[in-house]
Coordinates of C-alpha atoms in Angstrom, one line a residue:
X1 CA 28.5 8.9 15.2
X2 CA 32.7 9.4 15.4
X3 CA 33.6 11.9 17.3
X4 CA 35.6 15.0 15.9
X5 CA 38.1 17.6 16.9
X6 CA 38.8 21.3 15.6
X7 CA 41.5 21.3 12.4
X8 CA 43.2 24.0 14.0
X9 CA 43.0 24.0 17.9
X10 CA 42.5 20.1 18.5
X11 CA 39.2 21.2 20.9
X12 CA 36.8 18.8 20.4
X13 CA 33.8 19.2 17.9
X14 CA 30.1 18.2 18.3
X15 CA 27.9 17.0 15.2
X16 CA 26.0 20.3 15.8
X17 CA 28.4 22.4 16.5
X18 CA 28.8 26.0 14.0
X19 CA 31.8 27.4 16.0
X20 CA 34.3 26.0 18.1
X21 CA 33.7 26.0 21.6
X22 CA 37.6 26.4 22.4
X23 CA 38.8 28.8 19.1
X24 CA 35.8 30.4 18.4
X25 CA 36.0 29.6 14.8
X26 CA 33.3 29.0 12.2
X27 CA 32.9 24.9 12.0
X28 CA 30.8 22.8 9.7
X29 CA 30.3 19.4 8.6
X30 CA 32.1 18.1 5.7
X31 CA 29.3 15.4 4.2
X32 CA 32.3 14.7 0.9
X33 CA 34.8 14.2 3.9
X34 CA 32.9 13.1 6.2
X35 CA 34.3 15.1 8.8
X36 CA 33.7 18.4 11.0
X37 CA 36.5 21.2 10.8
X38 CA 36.6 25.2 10.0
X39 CA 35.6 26.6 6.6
X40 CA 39.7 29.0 7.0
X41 CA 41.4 27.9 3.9
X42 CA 39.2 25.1 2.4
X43 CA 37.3 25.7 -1.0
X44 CA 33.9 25.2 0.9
X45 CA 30.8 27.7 1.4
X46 CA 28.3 27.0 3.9
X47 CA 25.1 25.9 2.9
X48 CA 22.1 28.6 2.4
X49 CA 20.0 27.6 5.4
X50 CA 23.1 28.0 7.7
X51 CA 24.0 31.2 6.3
X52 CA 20.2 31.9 5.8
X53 CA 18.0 30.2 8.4
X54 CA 20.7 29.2 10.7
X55 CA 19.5 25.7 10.6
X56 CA 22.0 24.0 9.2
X57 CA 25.8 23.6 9.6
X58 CA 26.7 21.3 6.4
X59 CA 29.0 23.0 4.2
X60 CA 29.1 22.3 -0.1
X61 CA 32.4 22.4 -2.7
X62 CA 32.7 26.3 -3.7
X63 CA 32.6 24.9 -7.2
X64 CA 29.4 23.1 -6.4
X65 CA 26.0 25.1 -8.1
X66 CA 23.4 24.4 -5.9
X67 CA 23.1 26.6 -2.8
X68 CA 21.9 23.9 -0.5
X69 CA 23.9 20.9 1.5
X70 CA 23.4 17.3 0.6
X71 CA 20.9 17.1 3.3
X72 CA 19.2 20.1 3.1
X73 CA 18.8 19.3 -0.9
X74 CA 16.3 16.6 0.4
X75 CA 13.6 18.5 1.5
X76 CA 11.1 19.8 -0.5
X77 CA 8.6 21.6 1.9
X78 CA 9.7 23.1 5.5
X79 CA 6.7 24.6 7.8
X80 CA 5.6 28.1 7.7
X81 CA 8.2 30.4 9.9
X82 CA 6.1 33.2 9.9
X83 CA 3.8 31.0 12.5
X84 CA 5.6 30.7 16.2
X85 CA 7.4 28.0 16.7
X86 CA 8.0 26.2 13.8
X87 CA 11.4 27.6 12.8
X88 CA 12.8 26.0 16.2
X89 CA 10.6 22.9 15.5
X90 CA 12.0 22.9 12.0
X91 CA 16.0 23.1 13.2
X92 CA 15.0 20.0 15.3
X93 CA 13.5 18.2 12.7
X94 CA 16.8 18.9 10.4
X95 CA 19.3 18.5 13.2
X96 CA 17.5 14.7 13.8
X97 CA 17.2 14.4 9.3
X98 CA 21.2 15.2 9.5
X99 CA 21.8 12.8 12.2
X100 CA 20.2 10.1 9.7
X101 CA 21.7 11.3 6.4
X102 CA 24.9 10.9 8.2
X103 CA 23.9 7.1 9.0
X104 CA 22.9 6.2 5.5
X105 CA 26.1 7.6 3.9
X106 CA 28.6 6.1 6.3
X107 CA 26.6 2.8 5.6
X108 CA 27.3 3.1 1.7
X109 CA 23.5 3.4 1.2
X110 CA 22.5 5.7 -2.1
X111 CA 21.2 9.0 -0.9
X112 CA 19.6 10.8 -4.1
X113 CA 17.1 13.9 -3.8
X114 CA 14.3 13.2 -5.9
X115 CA 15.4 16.2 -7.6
X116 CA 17.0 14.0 -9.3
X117 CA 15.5 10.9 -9.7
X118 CA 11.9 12.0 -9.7
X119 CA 11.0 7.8 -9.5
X120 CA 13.5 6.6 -7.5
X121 CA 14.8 9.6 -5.0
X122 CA 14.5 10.3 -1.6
X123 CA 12.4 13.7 -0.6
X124 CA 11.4 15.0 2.9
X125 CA 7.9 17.4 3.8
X126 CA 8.2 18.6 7.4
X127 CA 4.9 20.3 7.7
X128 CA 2.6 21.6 10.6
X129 CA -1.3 20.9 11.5
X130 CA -3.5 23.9 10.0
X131 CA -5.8 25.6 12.5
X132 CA -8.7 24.7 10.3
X133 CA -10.7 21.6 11.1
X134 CA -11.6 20.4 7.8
X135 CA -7.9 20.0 6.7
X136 CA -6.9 17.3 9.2
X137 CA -3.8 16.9 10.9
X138 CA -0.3 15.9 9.1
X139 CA 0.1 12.3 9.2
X140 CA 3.5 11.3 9.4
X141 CA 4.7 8.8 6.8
X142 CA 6.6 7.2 3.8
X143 CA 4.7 7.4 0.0
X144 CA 7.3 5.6 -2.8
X145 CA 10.3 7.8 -1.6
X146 CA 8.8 10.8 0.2
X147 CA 9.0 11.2 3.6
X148 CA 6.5 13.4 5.2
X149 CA 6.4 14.0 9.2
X150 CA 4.8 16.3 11.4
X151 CA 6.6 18.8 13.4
X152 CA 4.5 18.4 16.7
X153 CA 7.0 15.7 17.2
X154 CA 9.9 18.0 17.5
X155 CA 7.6 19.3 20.5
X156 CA 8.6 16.8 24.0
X157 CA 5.9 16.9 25.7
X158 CA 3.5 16.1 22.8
X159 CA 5.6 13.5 21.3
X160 CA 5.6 12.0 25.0
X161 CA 2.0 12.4 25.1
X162 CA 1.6 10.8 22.0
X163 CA 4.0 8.2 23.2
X164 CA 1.4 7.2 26.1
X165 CA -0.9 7.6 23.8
X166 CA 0.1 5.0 21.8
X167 CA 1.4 2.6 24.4
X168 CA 5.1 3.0 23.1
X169 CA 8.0 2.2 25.3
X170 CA 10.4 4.7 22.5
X171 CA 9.3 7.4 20.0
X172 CA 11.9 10.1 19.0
X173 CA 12.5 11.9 16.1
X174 CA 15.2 10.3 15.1
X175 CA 13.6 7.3 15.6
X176 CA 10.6 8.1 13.2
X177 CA 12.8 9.4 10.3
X178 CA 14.9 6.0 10.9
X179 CA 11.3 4.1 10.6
X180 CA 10.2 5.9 7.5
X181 CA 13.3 5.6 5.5
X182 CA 13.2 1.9 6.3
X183 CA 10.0 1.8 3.9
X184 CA 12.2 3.6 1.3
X185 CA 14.8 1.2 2.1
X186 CA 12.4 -1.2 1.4
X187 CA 11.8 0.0 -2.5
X188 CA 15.1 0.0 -3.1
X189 CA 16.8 -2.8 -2.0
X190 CA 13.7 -5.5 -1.7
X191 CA 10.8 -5.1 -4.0
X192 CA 11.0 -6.7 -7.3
X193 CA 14.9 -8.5 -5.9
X194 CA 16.5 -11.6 -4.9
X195 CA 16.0 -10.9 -1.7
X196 CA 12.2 -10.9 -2.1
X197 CA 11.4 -14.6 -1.4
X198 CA 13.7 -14.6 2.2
X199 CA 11.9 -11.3 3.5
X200 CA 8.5 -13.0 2.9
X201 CA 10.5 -16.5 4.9
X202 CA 11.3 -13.8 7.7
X203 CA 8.3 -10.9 7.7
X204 CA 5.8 -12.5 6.2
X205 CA 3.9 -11.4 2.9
X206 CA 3.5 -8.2 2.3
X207 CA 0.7 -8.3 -0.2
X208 CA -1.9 -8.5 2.5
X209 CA -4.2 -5.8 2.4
X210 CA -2.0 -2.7 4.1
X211 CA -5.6 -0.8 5.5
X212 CA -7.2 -4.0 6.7
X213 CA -4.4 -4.7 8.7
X214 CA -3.7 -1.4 10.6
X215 CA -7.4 -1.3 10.8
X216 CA -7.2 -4.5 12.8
X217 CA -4.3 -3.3 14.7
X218 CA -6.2 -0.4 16.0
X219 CA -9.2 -1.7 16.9
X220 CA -7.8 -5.4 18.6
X221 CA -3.9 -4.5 19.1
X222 CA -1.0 -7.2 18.7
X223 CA -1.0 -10.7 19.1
X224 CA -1.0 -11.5 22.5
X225 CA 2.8 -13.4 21.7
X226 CA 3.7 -10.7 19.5
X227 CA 6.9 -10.5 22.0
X228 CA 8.3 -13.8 20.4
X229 CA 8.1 -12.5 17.0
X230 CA 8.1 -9.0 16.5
X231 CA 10.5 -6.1 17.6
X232 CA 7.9 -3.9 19.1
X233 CA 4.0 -3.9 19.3
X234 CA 3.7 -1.3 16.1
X235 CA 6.1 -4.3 14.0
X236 CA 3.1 -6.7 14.4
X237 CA 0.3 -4.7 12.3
X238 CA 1.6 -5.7 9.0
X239 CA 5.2 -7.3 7.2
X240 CA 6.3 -3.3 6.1
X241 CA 5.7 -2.1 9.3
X242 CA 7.4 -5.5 10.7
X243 CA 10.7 -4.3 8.3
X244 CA 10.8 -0.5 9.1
X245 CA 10.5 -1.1 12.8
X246 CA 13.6 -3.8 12.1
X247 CA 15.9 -1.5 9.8
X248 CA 15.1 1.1 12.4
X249 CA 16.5 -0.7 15.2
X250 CA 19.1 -1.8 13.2
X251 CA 20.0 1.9 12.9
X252 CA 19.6 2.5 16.6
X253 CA 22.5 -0.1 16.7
X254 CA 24.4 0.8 14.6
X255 CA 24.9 4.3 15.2
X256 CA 25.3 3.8 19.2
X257 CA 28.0 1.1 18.4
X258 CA 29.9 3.5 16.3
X259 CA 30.1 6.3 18.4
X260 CA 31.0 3.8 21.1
X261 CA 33.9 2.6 19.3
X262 CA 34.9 6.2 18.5
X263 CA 34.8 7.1 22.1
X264 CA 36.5 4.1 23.1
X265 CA 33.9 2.4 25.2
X266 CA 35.3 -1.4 26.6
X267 CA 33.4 -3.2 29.1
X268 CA 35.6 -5.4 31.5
X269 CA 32.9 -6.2 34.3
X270 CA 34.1 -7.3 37.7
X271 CA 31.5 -10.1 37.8
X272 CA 32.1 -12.7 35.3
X273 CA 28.7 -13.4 34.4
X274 CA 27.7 -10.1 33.1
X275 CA 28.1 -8.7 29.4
X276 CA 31.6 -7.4 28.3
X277 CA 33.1 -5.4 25.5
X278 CA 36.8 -6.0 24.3
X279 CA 36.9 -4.1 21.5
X280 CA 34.3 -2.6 18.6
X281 CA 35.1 -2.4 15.1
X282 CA 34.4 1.6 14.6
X283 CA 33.9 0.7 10.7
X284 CA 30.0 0.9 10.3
X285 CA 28.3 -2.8 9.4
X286 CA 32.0 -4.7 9.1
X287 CA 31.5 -6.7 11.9
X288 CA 30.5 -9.9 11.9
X289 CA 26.8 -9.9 12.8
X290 CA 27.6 -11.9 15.9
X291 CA 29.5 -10.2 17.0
X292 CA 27.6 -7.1 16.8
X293 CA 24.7 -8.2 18.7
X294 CA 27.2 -9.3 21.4
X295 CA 28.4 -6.1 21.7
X296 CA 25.1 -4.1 21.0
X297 CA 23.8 -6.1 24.5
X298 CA 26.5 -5.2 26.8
X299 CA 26.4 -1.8 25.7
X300 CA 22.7 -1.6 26.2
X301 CA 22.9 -3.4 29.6
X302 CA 25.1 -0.9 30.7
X303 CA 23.3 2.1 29.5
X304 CA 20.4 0.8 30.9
X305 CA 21.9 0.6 34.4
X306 CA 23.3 4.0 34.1
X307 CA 20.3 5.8 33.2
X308 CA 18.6 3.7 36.4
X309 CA 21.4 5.7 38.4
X310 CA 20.4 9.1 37.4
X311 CA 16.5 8.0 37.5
X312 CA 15.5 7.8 33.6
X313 CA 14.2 5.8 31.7
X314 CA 15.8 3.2 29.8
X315 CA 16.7 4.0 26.9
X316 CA 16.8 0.8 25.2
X317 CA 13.2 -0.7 26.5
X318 CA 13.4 -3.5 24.1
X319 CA 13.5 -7.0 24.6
X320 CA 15.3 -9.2 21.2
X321 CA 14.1 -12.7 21.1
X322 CA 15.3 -15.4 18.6
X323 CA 13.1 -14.3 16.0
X324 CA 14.3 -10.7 15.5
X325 CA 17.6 -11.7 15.8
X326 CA 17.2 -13.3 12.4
X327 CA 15.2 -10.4 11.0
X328 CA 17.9 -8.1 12.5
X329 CA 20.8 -10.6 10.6
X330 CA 19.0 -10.3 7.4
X331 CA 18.7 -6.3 7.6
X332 CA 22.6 -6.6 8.3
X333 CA 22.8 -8.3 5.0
X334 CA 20.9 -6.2 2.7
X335 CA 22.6 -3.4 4.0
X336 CA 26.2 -4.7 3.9
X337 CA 25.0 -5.8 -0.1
X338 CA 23.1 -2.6 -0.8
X339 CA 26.6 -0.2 0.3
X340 CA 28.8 -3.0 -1.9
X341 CA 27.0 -2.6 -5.0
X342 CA 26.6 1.3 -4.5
X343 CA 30.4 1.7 -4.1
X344 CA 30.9 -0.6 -6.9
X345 CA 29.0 1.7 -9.1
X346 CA 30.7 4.8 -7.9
X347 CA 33.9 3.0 -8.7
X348 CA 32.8 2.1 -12.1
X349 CA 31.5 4.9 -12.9
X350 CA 35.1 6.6 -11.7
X351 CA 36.8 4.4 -14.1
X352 CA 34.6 5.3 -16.9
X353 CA 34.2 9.0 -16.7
X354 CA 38.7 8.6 -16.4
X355 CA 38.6 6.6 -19.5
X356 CA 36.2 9.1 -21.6
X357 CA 38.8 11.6 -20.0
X358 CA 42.0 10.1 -21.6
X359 CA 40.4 9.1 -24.7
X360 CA 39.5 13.0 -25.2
X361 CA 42.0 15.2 -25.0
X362 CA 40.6 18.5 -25.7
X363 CA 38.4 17.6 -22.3
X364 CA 41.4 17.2 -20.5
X365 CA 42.5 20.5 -21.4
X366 CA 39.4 22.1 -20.7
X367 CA 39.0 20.5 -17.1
X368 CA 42.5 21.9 -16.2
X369 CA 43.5 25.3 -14.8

């Protein structure tokens, strides 16, 4: 995440800021510009649900028809407000989906509502568990581009019971929405590819029977190695889960590394022995991979040792063997490909909707003032 400052005072500017803490004037996020600033003068609206709901702080092109933000457009069932509760449980879950969408587009990475592209599009259901029995609780999850999750983990101390629960060392909501749009990740850039035959080398086969396999990781739990292998326990159950868990971490990186770069972070211990940090590139996923992972363990070290000091947890309680490293370095390379070839097409189609431009000149005339 870069970090931003107010386009008319210079006071700085927080991703989920809606007014400037020094000016007092309306901000948003610019998704077109990437960018936070003040709606004075620009040819922007705010979205509905920030003018509506008040859960939202993207802004859309006044010329633009739909009444929703880029991120917002992407869900296509929110939790009942009328029940208490869920509204602030639903800002959490959008302020965490933002956080993400933000990721994805700064990687290059196609972000389509399945508005869209009913087949191919991304979609998102935050729902709630019903009172009744007989309906069963929301399971949080990833079904051929739909993303569903349930609220109660916008609620800490059940996402921490949860977390015990389960016998995880991390669970966030950020950290689930990075998980499940790995699987969608997966669709896109993996199944039915070139790069089919090296994730099978690296994950293993993912035709394996999906329920058999989480039914044996319930019942008899990880390999008793799984620490050589696998990113976390969960990454062990079956090769998709092995790949989410990887592209999420890969995320984690990513995103800590950039707003580390935007805030200037360098490392220059004073024993030579412990990790450093000259400089990071603050271009998302340009780095060498190498050098990335250098980095992303200094960082971490040092993050670690703070939170120690103020008697948290870590926040990175992971251990990266050999292994991952190579799962993580093939990630890095699908993702680096997949934002190429997406800005290729946005080029080419550029060029081609300027060529049908020039070659009709009553069009021209029509697009102009």
């Amino acid at each position: 995440m870069k970090t931003f400052h107010c386009d008319k005072c210079d006071g700085p500017l927080f991703f989920e800021n809606v007014t400037c803490n020094r000016c007092s004037r309306t901000v948003g996020f610019f998704p077109d510009l990437g960018s936070m600033g003040t709606l004075e003068g620009k040819r922007y609206r705010a979205c509905q649900n920030y003018t509506v709901q008040n859960v939202c702080n993207w802004v859309i092109p006044a010329t633009e028809p739909d009444a929703f933000c880029l991120s917002c457009r992407l869900t296509s069932v929110i939790p009942d407000l009328t029940q208490p509760g869920n509204k602030e449980a639903w800002y959490r879950v959008e302020v965490a989906k933002r956080r993400l969408v933000y990721t994805l587009l700064d990687l290059g990475l196609p972000v389509v509502s399945k508005a869209i592209d009913p087949a191919r599009g991304l979609a998102f259901e935050f729902k709630a568990d019903q009172p009744s029995p007989e309906s069963g609780p929301v399971l949080t999850g990833h079904d051929e581009g739909l993303v569903t999750l349930n609220i109660a983990e916008a609620d800490d101390p059940e996402r921490e019971r949860r977390r015990i629960q389960m016998n995880e060392p991390y669970r966030t909501l950020l950290g689930h929405l990075r998980h499940e749009i790995g699987h969608y990740y997966w669709n896109l850039p993996i199944r039915d590819t070139d790069w089919l035959d090296e994730y099978r080398r690296l994950f293993g086969d993912e035709r394996a029977d999906y329920e058999q396999a989480l039914q044996r990781y319930y019942d008899d739990g990880p390999p008793a190695d799984w620490q050589q292998t696998f990113v976390s326990r969960y990454a062990a159950s079956h090769p998709w889960e092995d790949w989410a868990e990887t592209w999420a971490h890969y995320l984690h990186m990513i995103d800590s590394l950039d707003t580390a770069a935007a805030c200037g972070v360098a490392l220059h211990p004073l024993h030579s022995r412990e990790p450093s940090i000259a400089h990071i590139d603050p271009v998302l996923g340009k780095e060498r991979f190498a050098t990335l992972v250098k980095n992303w363990f200094a960082l971490t070290y040092a993050l670690n040792n703070l939170n120690r000091s103020m008697g948290l947890h870590d926040p990175y309680p992971f251990v990266v063997p050999g292994q991952v490293l190579l799962k993580l370095r093939f990630v890095h390379e699908v993702v680096t490909h997949q934002g190429q070839r997406h800005e290729d097409e946005k080029v080419a189609a550029s060029a081609a909707s300027h060529k049908t431009l020039q070659g009709c000149p009553t069009a021209v005339s029509a697009a102009l003032p």
